[in-house]
Amino acid sequence: MRLGVAILFGFLPLLCVAAKSKTAGKFDQFHPKFTASPPMKLDDASYDRITAAPRDYTVAVLLTALEARFGCQLCRDFQPEWDVVGKSWVRGDKKGDSRLLLGTLDFADGRGTFQKLMLQTAPIMMLFPPTTGPNANPQSQAVRYDFTTGAQSAEQVNDWIIRHLPAGPNPPIYRPVNYLRLITITTAILGLVSFFSVAAPYIIPVIQNRNLWAAISLITILLFTSGHMFNHIRKVPYVSGNGKGGISYFAGGFSNQFGLETQIVAAMYGTLSFATIALALKVPRMVDPKKQQIAVIVWGGVIFVMYSFLLSVFRIKNGGYPFHLPPF
């Protein structure tokens, strides 16, 4: 009996050393793969091995579904950010002093793992803390990161990983220079500068034309004073039935209106504005007195008729308004 106990105590240190070398060897086995192609690609077998206890390192695994047949747009949107996180850690911690591994398990390569974890959505990130060593987590439960608010940036995910790591190297996110984008922007700017330098003699007179800006200002004023923005905010109908088999073009009350009503009111305001401008600017320049007299009568009649119609529309909106102007 005593001999058996002595033999057991003699082999106990050897067993501890063997277990320690096993966990250390597992990190040394996966770390070259991580540095060669960060984050490393996993399958069911490698996922089970890298996350199995005991482990004296931290591993973060992104469970995703990148193929188009799975229809996970969020997975495809976040994958470039996840690649940036992996490359930043390899760049800032080449020797693996933080003892952190990053991996990606695609649904096409890890159906068994998705079924075992009973996952119905993707992407999901799992962070497994160390179970042995000075930074061991007593609970050794994986920490889950859900993408409930959409695709996250590399900086957000990196900060989340750092919060769950012990004190050690925390490399910042490094984004490589996108030379293609830089060349594209530079080419576009040079093209615009060249275009404006050539077209400036033709464009500047148009931009500086007062009549053009007067027309744009007038159209904008008519558009918004007629209730165009109200239609977009309230989503009003274009027309409505009057209950007698006909169509109502104007809604009663000041808090209601139809889409066609807005266009009619804008047309009335536009006609009144154009007639007023013609009387003030065009008619006085006429040389022939008879044509000038006819123009005054015509434009004055247009203003009278349109103002009469405008008052009739106002009476529809406000039934208690007592005044009207013939012929409407």
XYZ file of C-alpha atoms in Angstrom:
328
model
C 0.000 0.000 0.000
C 2.720 2.413 1.011
C 4.699 1.438 -2.068
C 1.712 2.274 -4.338
C 1.250 5.688 -2.714
C 4.947 6.460 -3.116
C 4.848 5.497 -6.789
C 1.746 7.690 -7.304
C 3.405 10.704 -5.694
C 6.497 10.053 -7.766
C 4.593 10.151 -11.050
C 2.450 13.162 -10.074
C 5.082 15.805 -11.021
C 5.612 14.072 -14.325
C 1.878 14.162 -15.047
C 1.771 17.899 -14.248
C 4.715 18.572 -16.528
C 3.077 16.527 -19.292
C -0.205 18.450 -18.964
C 1.644 21.757 -18.977
C 3.635 20.830 -22.059
C 0.426 19.683 -23.741
C -1.284 23.066 -23.319
C 1.881 24.943 -24.248
C 2.327 22.758 -27.310
C -1.237 23.444 -28.424
C -0.670 27.201 -28.443
C 2.674 26.761 -30.216
C 0.926 24.615 -32.799
C -1.820 27.111 -33.622
C 0.128 30.363 -33.284
C 2.170 29.917 -36.512
C -1.068 29.271 -38.393
C -2.572 32.418 -36.883
C 0.407 34.592 -37.822
C 0.555 33.115 -41.333
C -3.059 33.902 -42.225
C -4.852 35.976 -39.590
C -7.494 35.207 -38.513
C -6.942 31.505 -39.102
C -9.626 29.435 -40.799
C -11.145 26.646 -38.694
C -13.310 23.590 -39.209
C -15.176 21.346 -36.766
C -12.089 19.390 -35.732
C -9.757 22.367 -35.312
C -12.489 24.308 -33.469
C -12.924 21.496 -30.952
C -9.200 21.200 -30.459
C -8.428 24.910 -30.094
C -11.300 25.523 -27.652
C -10.875 22.343 -25.630
C -9.649 22.536 -22.039
C -7.046 22.696 -20.705
C -5.751 25.817 -22.422
C -3.416 28.494 -21.156
C -4.343 31.003 -23.847
C -7.362 33.038 -24.975
C -9.083 32.289 -28.254
C -11.759 34.352 -30.010
C -13.709 32.620 -32.760
C -16.074 34.258 -35.228
C -18.875 31.905 -36.270
C -20.135 33.181 -39.601
C -21.794 32.206 -42.884
C -20.072 33.896 -45.807
C -21.456 32.043 -48.812
C -24.127 33.887 -50.795
C -26.549 30.960 -50.574
C -26.923 31.547 -46.835
C -28.037 35.148 -47.386
C -26.082 36.622 -44.459
C -25.252 40.139 -45.617
C -24.141 41.094 -42.109
C -21.535 38.314 -42.200
C -20.067 39.591 -45.453
C -20.102 43.189 -44.233
C -18.220 42.388 -41.019
C -15.649 39.965 -42.432
C -13.259 42.701 -43.707
C -13.321 44.324 -40.257
C -12.559 40.987 -38.613
C -9.614 40.511 -40.982
C -8.327 43.941 -39.927
C -8.509 42.876 -36.262
C -6.537 39.704 -36.934
C -3.831 41.410 -38.974
C -3.513 44.175 -36.370
C -2.819 41.638 -33.603
C -0.242 39.822 -35.704
C 1.420 43.139 -36.526
C 1.476 44.352 -32.906
C 2.109 41.028 -31.133
C 4.183 38.850 -33.440
C 5.705 36.789 -30.614
C 2.324 35.983 -29.089
C 3.044 37.517 -25.686
C -0.684 38.174 -25.204
C -1.378 34.469 -25.838
C -4.380 35.322 -27.984
C -5.586 33.415 -31.010
C -8.219 34.588 -33.484
C -10.093 32.251 -35.781
C -13.027 32.085 -38.186
C -15.433 29.167 -38.438
C -17.625 29.347 -41.528
C -20.934 27.478 -41.537
C -19.856 25.602 -44.654
C -16.875 24.163 -42.717
C -18.495 23.824 -39.289
C -22.077 22.629 -39.573
C -21.551 20.260 -36.673
C -20.370 23.040 -34.392
C -23.344 25.246 -35.294
C -25.701 22.359 -34.537
C -23.911 21.526 -31.287
C -24.157 25.132 -30.113
C -27.761 25.362 -31.419
C -27.026 28.574 -33.297
C -29.811 29.944 -35.489
C -28.200 33.235 -36.515
C -24.826 34.540 -37.586
C -22.388 36.146 -37.112
C -21.612 35.386 -33.469
C -18.281 35.744 -31.709
C -17.178 33.446 -28.885
C -14.241 34.291 -26.624
C -12.778 31.430 -24.591
C -10.621 32.518 -21.624
C -7.697 30.394 -20.382
C -8.464 27.544 -17.991
C -4.928 27.064 -16.680
C -2.004 29.317 -15.870
C -1.766 32.582 -13.930
C -4.625 34.188 -15.894
C -7.011 31.262 -15.661
C -10.710 32.005 -15.381
C -12.333 29.839 -12.663
C -15.627 29.666 -14.522
C -13.976 29.057 -17.914
C -17.246 29.953 -19.651
C -17.119 31.344 -23.162
C -18.103 34.992 -23.521
C -20.509 35.682 -26.365
C -20.633 38.801 -28.526
C -23.887 39.287 -30.446
C -24.176 41.643 -33.399
C -27.546 43.029 -32.357
C -26.912 46.550 -33.709
C -25.568 45.583 -37.120
C -22.034 45.318 -38.401
C -19.422 46.512 -35.918
C -16.161 48.230 -36.696
C -12.778 46.663 -36.076
C -12.127 49.174 -33.297
C -15.300 48.196 -31.419
C -14.578 44.477 -31.568
C -10.937 45.003 -30.648
C -11.930 47.018 -27.556
C -14.320 44.241 -26.531
C -11.572 41.615 -26.842
C -9.093 43.734 -24.870
C -11.593 44.132 -22.016
C -11.580 40.360 -21.542
C -7.798 39.948 -21.700
C -5.339 40.156 -18.805
C -2.743 42.892 -18.688
C -0.372 42.598 -21.604
C 0.237 43.791 -25.144
C -2.846 45.502 -26.584
C -1.960 46.485 -30.152
C -4.123 49.180 -31.751
C -6.048 48.678 -34.958
C -3.899 49.208 -38.032
C -5.636 49.838 -41.318
C -3.376 49.499 -44.360
C -3.356 52.291 -46.892
C -5.886 51.679 -49.639
C -3.765 52.746 -52.597
C -6.509 51.928 -55.110
C -8.924 54.247 -53.317
C -6.229 56.921 -53.032
C -5.462 56.721 -56.747
C -9.174 56.794 -57.608
C -9.825 59.888 -55.483
C -6.758 61.663 -56.847
C -7.745 60.874 -60.422
C -11.298 62.062 -59.823
C -10.112 65.343 -58.272
C -7.698 65.988 -61.127
C -10.449 65.187 -63.625
C -12.867 67.610 -61.964
C -10.240 70.348 -61.851
C -9.445 69.814 -65.534
C -13.127 69.812 -66.445
C -13.872 73.044 -64.596
C -10.784 74.761 -65.983
C -11.934 73.955 -69.531
C -15.674 74.502 -68.992
C -15.395 77.550 -66.712
C -15.859 80.134 -69.537
C -19.174 78.441 -70.372
C -20.390 77.499 -66.872
C -19.604 80.672 -64.913
C -21.878 82.950 -67.020
C -24.742 80.492 -66.480
C -24.107 80.312 -62.732
C -23.939 84.105 -62.502
C -27.163 84.613 -64.472
C -29.626 86.483 -62.259
C -32.656 85.292 -64.226
C -31.686 81.682 -63.628
C -31.423 82.158 -59.862
C -34.645 84.182 -59.850
C -36.441 81.316 -61.594
C -34.984 78.719 -59.200
C -35.938 80.858 -56.198
C -39.465 81.413 -57.505
C -40.029 77.721 -58.207
C -38.712 76.792 -54.755
C -40.954 79.356 -53.049
C -44.026 78.190 -54.966
C -43.192 74.550 -54.244
C -42.975 74.954 -50.481
C -45.693 77.577 -49.971
C -48.163 75.313 -51.769
C -47.666 72.512 -49.220
C -45.203 70.151 -50.928
C -43.352 69.363 -47.691
C -46.658 68.786 -45.870
C -47.504 66.067 -48.403
C -44.218 64.260 -47.817
C -44.556 64.407 -44.040
C -48.220 63.359 -43.820
C -48.216 61.000 -46.848
C -51.507 62.500 -48.055
C -53.561 60.875 -50.857
C -53.445 62.381 -54.323
C -57.254 62.795 -54.602
C -60.277 61.448 -52.753
C -63.861 60.530 -53.481
C -66.642 62.940 -52.565
C -69.129 60.229 -51.581
C -71.305 60.860 -54.647
C -69.282 58.998 -57.224
C -67.128 62.004 -58.032
C -63.651 63.181 -57.085
C -62.698 65.796 -54.514
C -59.699 67.854 -55.529
C -59.642 70.005 -52.397
C -59.826 68.801 -48.793
C -61.864 70.840 -46.343
C -60.109 72.381 -43.362
C -56.670 73.844 -42.919
C -55.123 70.649 -41.515
C -55.915 68.482 -44.569
C -54.979 68.607 -48.227
C -54.557 66.366 -51.261
C -51.574 65.955 -53.541
C -53.395 67.341 -56.591
C -54.585 70.279 -54.478
C -50.964 71.236 -53.866
C -50.216 71.220 -57.582
C -53.291 73.339 -58.382
C -52.401 75.894 -55.705
C -48.808 76.047 -56.953
C -50.078 76.595 -60.517
C -52.335 79.438 -59.314
C -49.503 81.125 -57.429
C -47.202 80.661 -60.401
C -49.719 82.193 -62.825
C -50.300 85.155 -60.519
C -46.556 85.671 -60.117
C -45.878 85.471 -63.847
C -48.719 87.870 -64.625
C -47.473 90.379 -62.035
C -43.907 90.166 -63.375
C -45.172 90.657 -66.931
C -47.157 93.756 -65.941
C -44.229 95.202 -64.018
C -41.367 94.425 -66.387
C -42.532 93.398 -69.856
C -45.522 95.639 -70.573
C -43.764 98.984 -69.864
C -41.119 98.130 -72.466
C -43.618 97.719 -75.297
C -43.292 100.427 -77.933
C -46.679 100.000 -79.612
C -49.399 101.666 -77.438
C -52.194 99.390 -78.723
C -50.237 96.197 -77.966
C -49.348 97.621 -74.595
C -53.029 98.339 -73.844
C -54.049 94.847 -74.925
C -51.291 93.323 -72.774
C -52.451 95.313 -69.739
C -56.039 94.129 -70.236
C -55.007 90.512 -70.801
C -52.642 90.244 -67.846
C -55.013 92.211 -65.629
C -57.799 89.815 -66.580
C -55.577 86.835 -65.804
C -54.833 88.238 -62.348
C -58.528 88.945 -61.719
C -59.699 85.486 -62.775
C -56.942 83.628 -60.915
C -57.494 85.642 -57.758
C -61.222 84.874 -57.999
C -60.414 81.173 -58.282
C -58.003 81.456 -55.355
C -60.751 82.967 -53.175
C -63.126 80.147 -54.130
C -60.521 77.578 -53.062
C -60.046 79.456 -49.798
C -63.824 79.252 -49.185
C -63.603 75.464 -49.637
C -60.858 75.298 -47.034
C -62.706 77.712 -44.709
C -66.452 77.276 -45.053
C -67.231 80.325 -42.913
C -65.411 82.805 -45.163
C -68.145 85.233 -46.392
C -66.461 86.942 -49.352
C -66.134 85.885 -52.948
C -65.105 87.414 -56.265
C -66.878 86.687 -59.563
C -66.842 84.655 -61.703
C -66.015 81.877 -59.176
